[in-house]
């Protein structure tokens, strides 16, 4: 991983990084406009948002602006956070994903780009809502069972457009190999996740 | 070869990660609006993004960034601009948010209009309407072309594409879609570069067809 990213799915635990801690902080922002709760979230997520945009090719100052902008959106949209659907990191990722398209776009016309809903996709079966939060843990468990090279391409896909040849170059792999590695990783992930909840894996 | 009729895994992942170009994202969002199951998969991929964010090596931010951010918390949210006029109520939600250019004639029973969505270099979004039984001139693509069928259906050598179906065609594909529905086939397309029309008819048409 070029020493830049720790192994996906392996971090976690520790009382302060407990996933529910951050959920409660976002709820405190939504309910009480709690600036202290916001500052704790900022200290955790802003450096990660900055790192993420820099891995996408942004300069440090631009990545600072981006982190600020994304955290401001966390403050403004906190009421939309629903911990039964997603954990804090996932919800903040979606905010950042939606903002990044604007931050990195090549044209400067202010036309909107379609966004992924912060309320999550509409459940089409009643069970889906119950499953949504459990899904988060299953996604992380599934990631852990991928091969290291598959984890690497998935991580890289979250930084840069892997359908472009430069990324293949930075991995020193042919573009076709990168694409097939992504496909294999995603098919494995689908296989792992399409198992019904409670089905022993 | 059997048609996939849905986006490739790498393109879905690029959309989930937010690295897909804006015009391609418009076509992808249209497809997801018509395919809730695939939209749910993109939702799951957000959890992968959350894990990437959680496990990335943090980059320390500027010392005063928190203070600056706290100071700006009370600035009012920028107002979202009103939705532009859009005369096609039959379009899926992601396309309703854009103004549309005038319909242009490109051949018998064949019309095209611009979707005034963000461009990316030469890549832009168009709506294409091809009448029943009509075949577009054989053409090939300079870049990747993404298509989502909104209504009607067309057929290529790869198979039949109906409402919600998604097709990725690259520079290798020589494409000759034919409308097989009784109604016209309406598609949204992210077009990269100019379409090259093959054959003598195509060469005759090329000077008149601005695609």
CSV table of C-alpha atoms in Angstrom, one decimal:
chain,number,residue,atom,x,y,z
A,1,UNK,CA,0.0,0.0,0.0
A,2,UNK,CA,3.0,2.3,-0.5
A,3,UNK,CA,2.9,2.9,3.3
A,4,UNK,CA,0.1,5.4,2.8
A,5,UNK,CA,-2.9,3.6,4.0
A,6,UNK,CA,-3.3,1.1,6.8
A,7,UNK,CA,-5.0,-2.1,6.0
A,8,UNK,CA,-8.6,-1.7,5.3
A,9,UNK,CA,-11.0,-3.3,7.7
A,10,UNK,CA,-8.3,-3.9,10.2
A,11,UNK,CA,-8.4,-0.6,12.1
A,12,UNK,CA,-11.1,-0.1,14.7
A,13,UNK,CA,-11.9,-1.0,18.3
A,14,UNK,CA,-10.5,1.3,21.1
A,15,UNK,CA,-13.1,3.3,23.0
A,16,UNK,CA,-12.6,6.6,21.2
A,17,UNK,CA,-12.8,5.2,17.7
A,18,UNK,CA,-15.9,3.1,18.7
A,19,UNK,CA,-18.2,3.5,15.8
A,20,UNK,CA,-21.2,4.6,17.9
A,21,UNK,CA,-19.2,7.4,19.5
A,22,UNK,CA,-19.1,9.4,16.2
A,23,UNK,CA,-22.8,8.6,15.6
A,24,UNK,CA,-23.7,10.2,18.9
A,25,UNK,CA,-21.6,13.3,18.1
A,26,UNK,CA,-23.4,13.9,14.8
A,27,UNK,CA,-26.7,13.5,16.6
A,28,UNK,CA,-25.6,16.0,19.2
A,29,UNK,CA,-24.8,18.5,16.4
A,30,UNK,CA,-28.2,17.9,14.9
A,31,UNK,CA,-30.1,18.2,18.2
A,32,UNK,CA,-28.2,20.8,20.1
A,33,UNK,CA,-26.0,22.5,17.5
A,34,UNK,CA,-23.2,21.3,19.8
A,35,UNK,CA,-20.0,23.0,18.7
A,36,UNK,CA,-17.8,20.8,21.0
A,37,UNK,CA,-19.2,17.7,19.5
A,38,UNK,CA,-18.5,19.2,16.1
A,39,UNK,CA,-14.9,20.0,17.1
A,40,UNK,CA,-14.3,16.3,18.1
A,41,UNK,CA,-15.7,15.1,14.8
A,42,UNK,CA,-13.6,17.7,13.0
A,43,UNK,CA,-10.4,16.5,14.7
A,44,UNK,CA,-11.1,13.0,13.7
A,45,UNK,CA,-12.4,13.4,10.2
A,46,UNK,CA,-10.9,16.6,8.7
A,47,UNK,CA,-7.3,15.2,8.5
A,48,UNK,CA,-8.8,12.0,6.9
A,49,UNK,CA,-10.8,14.1,4.4
A,50,UNK,CA,-7.7,16.1,3.6
A,51,UNK,CA,-5.6,12.9,3.1
A,52,UNK,CA,-8.3,11.5,0.9
A,53,UNK,CA,-8.4,14.5,-1.4
A,54,UNK,CA,-4.6,14.6,-1.6
A,55,UNK,CA,-4.5,11.0,-2.6
A,56,UNK,CA,-6.9,12.1,-5.4
A,57,UNK,CA,-4.3,14.6,-6.6
A,58,UNK,CA,-5.2,17.8,-4.8
A,59,UNK,CA,-2.6,20.2,-3.3
A,60,UNK,CA,-2.5,20.5,0.5
A,61,UNK,CA,-4.1,24.0,0.6
A,62,UNK,CA,-6.9,22.9,-1.7
A,63,UNK,CA,-7.4,19.7,0.4
A,64,UNK,CA,-7.6,21.9,3.6
A,65,UNK,CA,-10.4,24.0,1.9
A,66,UNK,CA,-12.1,20.8,0.9
A,67,UNK,CA,-12.0,19.3,4.4
A,68,UNK,CA,-13.4,22.5,5.8
A,69,UNK,CA,-16.2,22.6,3.2
A,70,UNK,CA,-17.1,18.9,3.8
A,71,UNK,CA,-17.2,19.4,7.6
A,72,UNK,CA,-19.3,22.5,7.1
A,73,UNK,CA,-21.7,20.3,5.2
A,74,UNK,CA,-21.7,17.8,8.1
A,75,UNK,CA,-22.8,20.7,10.4
A,76,UNK,CA,-25.5,21.8,8.0
A,77,UNK,CA,-26.9,18.4,7.1
A,78,UNK,CA,-26.6,16.7,10.5
A,79,UNK,CA,-30.4,16.3,10.9
A,80,UNK,CA,-30.3,14.0,7.8
A,81,UNK,CA,-28.0,11.5,9.6
A,82,UNK,CA,-29.8,8.3,10.4
A,83,UNK,CA,-27.6,5.9,12.4
A,84,UNK,CA,-30.0,3.0,11.6
A,85,UNK,CA,-28.9,3.3,8.0
A,86,UNK,CA,-25.2,4.2,8.1
A,87,UNK,CA,-22.4,4.8,10.5
A,88,UNK,CA,-20.8,8.2,10.8
A,89,UNK,CA,-17.8,7.4,8.6
A,90,UNK,CA,-20.0,6.1,5.8
A,91,UNK,CA,-22.3,9.1,6.0
A,92,UNK,CA,-19.4,11.6,6.0
A,93,UNK,CA,-17.8,9.7,3.1
A,94,UNK,CA,-21.0,10.2,1.1
A,95,UNK,CA,-20.9,14.0,1.8
A,96,UNK,CA,-17.3,14.1,0.8
A,97,UNK,CA,-17.9,12.0,-2.3
A,98,UNK,CA,-20.7,14.4,-3.4
A,99,UNK,CA,-18.5,17.5,-2.7
A,100,UNK,CA,-15.4,16.1,-4.4
A,101,UNK,CA,-17.0,16.0,-7.8
A,102,UNK,CA,-17.4,19.8,-7.5
A,103,UNK,CA,-13.9,20.2,-6.1
A,104,UNK,CA,-12.2,18.4,-8.9
A,105,UNK,CA,-14.4,19.1,-11.9
A,106,UNK,CA,-12.7,20.5,-14.9
A,107,UNK,CA,-15.4,22.9,-16.1
A,108,UNK,CA,-16.3,25.8,-13.9
A,109,UNK,CA,-20.0,26.1,-14.7
A,110,UNK,CA,-22.1,25.9,-11.6
A,111,UNK,CA,-24.3,23.1,-12.9
A,112,UNK,CA,-25.2,20.4,-10.4
A,113,UNK,CA,-23.9,16.9,-10.6
A,114,UNK,CA,-26.2,14.1,-9.4
A,115,UNK,CA,-25.6,13.3,-5.8
A,116,UNK,CA,-25.9,10.1,-3.8
A,117,UNK,CA,-28.7,10.7,-1.2
A,118,UNK,CA,-27.5,11.4,2.3
A,119,UNK,CA,-30.7,9.6,3.5
A,120,UNK,CA,-29.6,6.4,1.8
A,121,UNK,CA,-31.5,4.7,-1.0
A,122,UNK,CA,-35.2,4.2,-0.4
A,123,UNK,CA,-35.7,0.7,1.0
A,124,UNK,CA,-37.8,-1.4,-1.4
A,125,UNK,CA,-38.5,-4.1,1.2
A,126,UNK,CA,-39.3,-3.4,4.9
A,127,UNK,CA,-36.5,-5.7,5.9
A,128,UNK,CA,-33.9,-3.5,4.1
A,129,UNK,CA,-34.0,-0.8,6.8
A,130,UNK,CA,-33.3,-3.3,9.5
A,131,UNK,CA,-30.5,-4.8,7.5
A,132,UNK,CA,-28.9,-1.5,6.6
A,133,UNK,CA,-26.9,-1.0,9.7
A,134,UNK,CA,-26.0,-4.7,10.0
A,135,UNK,CA,-24.7,-4.3,6.4
A,136,UNK,CA,-22.0,-2.0,7.5
A,137,UNK,CA,-20.4,-4.6,9.7
A,138,UNK,CA,-20.8,-7.2,7.0
A,139,UNK,CA,-19.2,-5.0,4.4
A,140,UNK,CA,-16.1,-4.6,6.7
A,141,UNK,CA,-16.0,-8.3,7.4
A,142,UNK,CA,-16.2,-9.0,3.7
A,143,UNK,CA,-13.4,-6.6,2.9
A,144,UNK,CA,-11.2,-8.4,5.4
A,145,UNK,CA,-11.6,-11.6,3.5
A,146,UNK,CA,-10.5,-10.2,0.2
A,147,UNK,CA,-6.9,-10.8,-1.1
A,148,UNK,CA,-4.4,-8.0,-0.4
A,149,UNK,CA,-4.1,-7.1,-4.1
A,150,UNK,CA,-7.9,-6.9,-4.4
A,151,UNK,CA,-8.1,-4.6,-1.3
A,152,UNK,CA,-5.4,-2.4,-2.9
A,153,UNK,CA,-7.3,-1.8,-6.2
A,154,UNK,CA,-10.5,-1.1,-4.3
A,155,UNK,CA,-8.8,1.4,-2.1
A,156,UNK,CA,-7.2,3.0,-5.1
A,157,UNK,CA,-10.5,3.2,-6.9
A,158,UNK,CA,-11.7,5.5,-4.1
A,159,UNK,CA,-8.9,7.9,-4.8
A,160,UNK,CA,-8.7,8.0,-8.6
A,161,UNK,CA,-10.6,7.0,-11.7
A,162,UNK,CA,-9.1,3.5,-12.3
A,163,UNK,CA,-10.5,3.4,-15.8
A,164,UNK,CA,-7.7,5.8,-16.7
A,165,UNK,CA,-4.3,4.5,-17.7
A,166,UNK,CA,-2.2,6.6,-15.2
A,167,UNK,CA,-3.4,4.6,-12.2
A,168,UNK,CA,-2.4,1.4,-13.9
A,169,UNK,CA,1.0,3.0,-14.4
A,170,UNK,CA,1.3,3.9,-10.7
A,171,UNK,CA,0.6,0.3,-9.9
A,172,UNK,CA,3.0,-0.8,-12.6
A,173,UNK,CA,0.2,-3.0,-14.0
A,174,UNK,CA,-1.5,-3.1,-17.4
A,175,UNK,CA,-4.9,-1.4,-17.5
A,176,UNK,CA,-6.6,-4.6,-18.3
A,177,UNK,CA,-5.1,-6.3,-15.2
A,178,UNK,CA,-6.4,-3.4,-13.0
A,179,UNK,CA,-9.9,-3.7,-14.5
A,180,UNK,CA,-10.0,-7.5,-14.1
A,181,UNK,CA,-8.7,-7.2,-10.5
A,182,UNK,CA,-11.5,-4.7,-9.7
A,183,UNK,CA,-14.0,-7.0,-11.3
A,184,UNK,CA,-12.8,-10.0,-9.4
A,185,UNK,CA,-12.8,-8.1,-6.1
A,186,UNK,CA,-16.3,-6.7,-6.7
A,187,UNK,CA,-17.7,-10.1,-7.6
A,188,UNK,CA,-16.1,-11.6,-4.5
A,189,UNK,CA,-17.6,-8.8,-2.4
A,190,UNK,CA,-21.1,-9.3,-4.0
A,191,UNK,CA,-20.8,-13.1,-3.3
A,192,UNK,CA,-20.0,-12.4,0.3
A,193,UNK,CA,-22.7,-9.8,0.8
A,194,UNK,CA,-25.5,-11.5,-1.0
A,195,UNK,CA,-25.6,-14.2,1.6
A,196,UNK,CA,-28.7,-13.7,3.7
A,197,UNK,CA,-28.2,-12.2,7.2
A,198,UNK,CA,-27.5,-15.0,9.7
A,199,UNK,CA,-26.2,-17.4,7.1
A,200,UNK,CA,-22.9,-18.7,8.5
A,201,UNK,CA,-20.1,-17.8,6.1
B,1,UNK,CA,-21.2,-11.9,-26.7
B,2,UNK,CA,-24.1,-11.5,-24.4
B,3,UNK,CA,-24.9,-7.9,-23.4
B,4,UNK,CA,-24.4,-7.0,-19.8
B,5,UNK,CA,-27.2,-4.4,-19.8
B,6,UNK,CA,-25.9,-2.9,-16.6
B,7,UNK,CA,-22.7,-0.9,-15.7
B,8,UNK,CA,-19.4,-2.8,-15.4
B,9,UNK,CA,-18.2,-3.3,-11.8
B,10,UNK,CA,-15.4,-0.8,-12.3
B,11,UNK,CA,-17.8,1.9,-13.5
B,12,UNK,CA,-20.2,1.3,-10.6
B,13,UNK,CA,-17.3,1.5,-8.2
B,14,UNK,CA,-16.1,4.8,-9.9
B,15,UNK,CA,-19.6,6.3,-9.4
B,16,UNK,CA,-19.7,5.2,-5.8
B,17,UNK,CA,-16.2,6.7,-5.2
B,18,UNK,CA,-17.2,9.9,-7.0
B,19,UNK,CA,-14.4,9.6,-9.6
B,20,UNK,CA,-16.7,9.1,-12.6
B,21,UNK,CA,-16.9,12.2,-14.8
B,22,UNK,CA,-20.0,14.5,-14.4
B,23,UNK,CA,-21.6,13.6,-17.8
B,24,UNK,CA,-21.1,9.8,-17.1
B,25,UNK,CA,-22.5,10.3,-13.6
B,26,UNK,CA,-25.7,11.8,-15.1
B,27,UNK,CA,-26.3,8.7,-17.2
B,28,UNK,CA,-25.4,6.4,-14.3
B,29,UNK,CA,-27.7,8.3,-11.9
B,30,UNK,CA,-30.5,7.8,-14.5
B,31,UNK,CA,-29.9,4.1,-14.6
B,32,UNK,CA,-29.8,3.9,-10.7
B,33,UNK,CA,-33.1,5.8,-10.5
B,34,UNK,CA,-34.6,3.0,-12.7
B,35,UNK,CA,-32.8,0.1,-11.0
B,36,UNK,CA,-33.3,0.3,-7.1
B,37,UNK,CA,-31.4,-2.9,-6.5
B,38,UNK,CA,-28.3,-1.5,-8.2
B,39,UNK,CA,-28.8,1.7,-6.3
B,40,UNK,CA,-28.7,-0.3,-3.1
B,41,UNK,CA,-25.4,-1.9,-4.1
B,42,UNK,CA,-24.0,1.6,-4.6
B,43,UNK,CA,-25.3,2.4,-1.1
B,44,UNK,CA,-23.3,-0.6,0.2
B,45,UNK,CA,-20.3,0.7,-1.6
B,46,UNK,CA,-20.6,3.9,0.4
B,47,UNK,CA,-19.8,1.7,3.4
B,48,UNK,CA,-16.6,0.7,1.7
B,49,UNK,CA,-15.8,4.4,1.2
B,50,UNK,CA,-16.5,4.9,4.9
B,51,UNK,CA,-14.0,2.3,5.7
B,52,UNK,CA,-11.4,3.8,3.3
B,53,UNK,CA,-11.9,7.1,5.0
B,54,UNK,CA,-11.6,5.6,8.5
B,55,UNK,CA,-8.4,3.7,7.7
B,56,UNK,CA,-6.5,6.3,5.6
B,57,UNK,CA,-3.3,7.7,7.1
B,58,UNK,CA,-4.6,11.2,8.3
B,59,UNK,CA,-2.9,14.3,6.9
B,60,UNK,CA,-2.6,17.1,9.6
B,61,UNK,CA,-4.7,20.1,8.6
B,62,UNK,CA,-3.6,23.7,8.9
B,63,UNK,CA,-3.4,24.9,12.6
B,64,UNK,CA,-6.2,27.4,12.3
B,65,UNK,CA,-8.5,25.3,10.1
B,66,UNK,CA,-10.8,24.3,13.0
B,67,UNK,CA,-11.0,27.9,14.3
B,68,UNK,CA,-11.8,29.1,10.7
B,69,UNK,CA,-14.4,26.4,10.3
B,70,UNK,CA,-16.1,27.1,13.7
B,71,UNK,CA,-16.2,30.8,12.7
B,72,UNK,CA,-18.0,30.0,9.5
B,73,UNK,CA,-20.6,27.7,11.0
B,74,UNK,CA,-23.2,30.5,11.2
B,75,UNK,CA,-22.8,31.6,7.6
B,76,UNK,CA,-26.0,30.8,5.9
B,77,UNK,CA,-26.2,27.9,3.5
B,78,UNK,CA,-25.9,29.0,-0.2
B,79,UNK,CA,-29.3,28.9,-1.8
B,80,UNK,CA,-29.8,26.1,-4.2
B,81,UNK,CA,-30.7,27.6,-7.6
B,82,UNK,CA,-34.2,26.9,-8.8
B,83,UNK,CA,-34.7,23.9,-11.1
B,84,UNK,CA,-34.6,25.1,-14.7
B,85,UNK,CA,-37.5,24.6,-17.0
B,86,UNK,CA,-37.7,21.1,-18.4
B,87,UNK,CA,-40.6,20.1,-20.7
B,88,UNK,CA,-40.2,16.3,-20.4
B,89,UNK,CA,-42.1,15.1,-17.3
B,90,UNK,CA,-41.5,11.5,-18.4
B,91,UNK,CA,-37.8,11.8,-17.6
B,92,UNK,CA,-36.4,10.1,-14.5
B,93,UNK,CA,-35.6,12.4,-11.6
B,94,UNK,CA,-31.9,12.9,-12.2
B,95,UNK,CA,-32.6,14.4,-15.7
B,96,UNK,CA,-35.5,16.6,-14.6
B,97,UNK,CA,-32.9,18.9,-12.9
B,98,UNK,CA,-31.4,20.1,-16.2
B,99,UNK,CA,-32.5,22.4,-19.0
B,100,UNK,CA,-32.8,20.8,-22.4
B,101,UNK,CA,-31.7,22.2,-25.7
B,102,UNK,CA,-34.0,22.2,-28.8
B,103,UNK,CA,-34.7,18.9,-30.6
B,104,UNK,CA,-32.5,18.6,-33.7
B,105,UNK,CA,-33.3,16.4,-36.7
B,106,UNK,CA,-30.5,14.0,-37.5
B,107,UNK,CA,-32.3,11.7,-39.9
B,108,UNK,CA,-35.7,10.2,-40.7
B,109,UNK,CA,-37.5,9.7,-37.3
B,110,UNK,CA,-34.2,10.5,-35.5
B,111,UNK,CA,-33.9,13.4,-33.2
B,112,UNK,CA,-31.3,14.6,-30.6
B,113,UNK,CA,-31.3,17.3,-28.0
B,114,UNK,CA,-28.7,18.4,-25.5
B,115,UNK,CA,-29.1,17.9,-21.8
B,116,UNK,CA,-27.5,21.0,-20.3
B,117,UNK,CA,-25.6,19.1,-17.7
B,118,UNK,CA,-21.9,19.6,-16.8
B,119,UNK,CA,-19.5,18.6,-19.6
B,120,UNK,CA,-16.1,17.0,-19.2
B,121,UNK,CA,-13.8,18.1,-22.0
B,122,UNK,CA,-15.6,16.7,-25.1
B,123,UNK,CA,-17.9,14.5,-23.1
B,124,UNK,CA,-21.5,15.7,-22.8
B,125,UNK,CA,-25.0,14.4,-22.3
B,126,UNK,CA,-27.7,14.1,-25.0
B,127,UNK,CA,-31.1,12.6,-25.4
B,128,UNK,CA,-31.6,10.5,-28.5
B,129,UNK,CA,-35.0,9.5,-29.9
B,130,UNK,CA,-35.0,6.9,-32.7
B,131,UNK,CA,-38.3,5.9,-34.3
B,132,UNK,CA,-39.8,2.4,-34.4
B,133,UNK,CA,-38.0,0.1,-36.8
B,134,UNK,CA,-35.3,2.7,-37.6
B,135,UNK,CA,-31.6,1.8,-37.6
B,136,UNK,CA,-29.1,4.5,-36.8
B,137,UNK,CA,-26.3,4.6,-39.4
B,138,UNK,CA,-23.4,2.3,-38.5
B,139,UNK,CA,-21.1,4.3,-36.3
B,140,UNK,CA,-18.1,3.9,-34.1
B,141,UNK,CA,-17.0,5.8,-31.1
B,142,UNK,CA,-13.8,7.7,-30.4
B,143,UNK,CA,-14.2,7.4,-26.6
B,144,UNK,CA,-16.4,5.5,-24.2
B,145,UNK,CA,-20.2,6.0,-24.8
B,146,UNK,CA,-22.6,5.2,-22.0
B,147,UNK,CA,-26.3,4.8,-22.8
B,148,UNK,CA,-29.4,4.3,-20.6
B,149,UNK,CA,-32.7,3.5,-22.2
B,150,UNK,CA,-35.5,5.6,-20.8
B,151,UNK,CA,-38.4,4.2,-22.9
B,152,UNK,CA,-38.8,1.9,-25.8
B,153,UNK,CA,-36.1,-0.6,-26.8
B,154,UNK,CA,-33.3,-1.1,-29.2
B,155,UNK,CA,-31.3,-4.1,-30.4
B,156,UNK,CA,-27.7,-4.4,-31.4
B,157,UNK,CA,-25.5,-7.5,-32.2
B,158,UNK,CA,-25.0,-7.7,-28.4
B,159,UNK,CA,-28.7,-8.1,-27.6
B,160,UNK,CA,-31.9,-6.2,-26.7
B,161,UNK,CA,-31.8,-3.1,-24.5
B,162,UNK,CA,-35.1,-2.0,-22.8
B,163,UNK,CA,-36.1,0.6,-20.2
B,164,UNK,CA,-33.4,1.1,-17.5
B,165,UNK,CA,-30.8,-1.0,-19.4
B,166,UNK,CA,-27.3,0.4,-19.5
B,167,UNK,CA,-24.8,-0.1,-22.3
B,168,UNK,CA,-21.1,0.8,-22.3
B,169,UNK,CA,-19.5,1.0,-25.8
B,170,UNK,CA,-15.9,1.9,-26.4
B,171,UNK,CA,-13.9,2.8,-29.5
B,172,UNK,CA,-13.8,-0.8,-30.6
B,173,UNK,CA,-17.5,-1.2,-31.0
B,174,UNK,CA,-19.1,-0.6,-34.4
B,175,UNK,CA,-22.5,0.1,-33.4
B,176,UNK,CA,-25.8,-0.3,-35.3
B,177,UNK,CA,-28.7,0.0,-32.9
B,178,UNK,CA,-32.2,-0.6,-34.3
B,179,UNK,CA,-35.4,0.4,-32.5
B,180,UNK,CA,-37.4,-2.7,-31.9
B,181,UNK,CA,-40.3,-1.2,-29.8
B,182,UNK,CA,-43.5,0.1,-31.4
B,183,UNK,CA,-42.8,3.4,-29.7
B,184,UNK,CA,-39.7,5.5,-30.4
B,185,UNK,CA,-36.7,4.5,-28.3
B,186,UNK,CA,-35.6,7.4,-26.0
B,187,UNK,CA,-32.1,7.1,-24.5
B,188,UNK,CA,-29.8,9.3,-22.5
B,189,UNK,CA,-26.2,9.1,-23.7
B,190,UNK,CA,-22.9,10.4,-22.4
B,191,UNK,CA,-21.0,10.9,-25.6
B,192,UNK,CA,-17.2,11.3,-25.7
B,193,UNK,CA,-15.9,12.9,-28.8
B,194,UNK,CA,-17.7,12.9,-32.2
B,195,UNK,CA,-19.5,9.8,-33.4
B,196,UNK,CA,-17.9,8.6,-36.7
B,197,UNK,CA,-20.5,7.4,-39.2
B,198,UNK,CA,-19.2,4.5,-41.2
B,199,UNK,CA,-20.2,3.6,-44.8
B,200,UNK,CA,-21.2,5.7,-47.8
B,201,UNK,CA,-24.5,6.8,-46.2
B,202,UNK,CA,-22.7,7.8,-43.1
B,203,UNK,CA,-20.1,9.8,-45.0
B,204,UNK,CA,-23.0,11.5,-46.9
B,205,UNK,CA,-24.7,12.3,-43.6
B,206,UNK,CA,-21.7,13.3,-41.6
B,207,UNK,CA,-21.5,17.0,-42.8
B,208,UNK,CA,-25.1,17.5,-41.7
B,209,UNK,CA,-25.2,15.6,-38.5
B,210,UNK,CA,-23.8,17.4,-35.6
B,211,UNK,CA,-23.9,14.8,-32.8
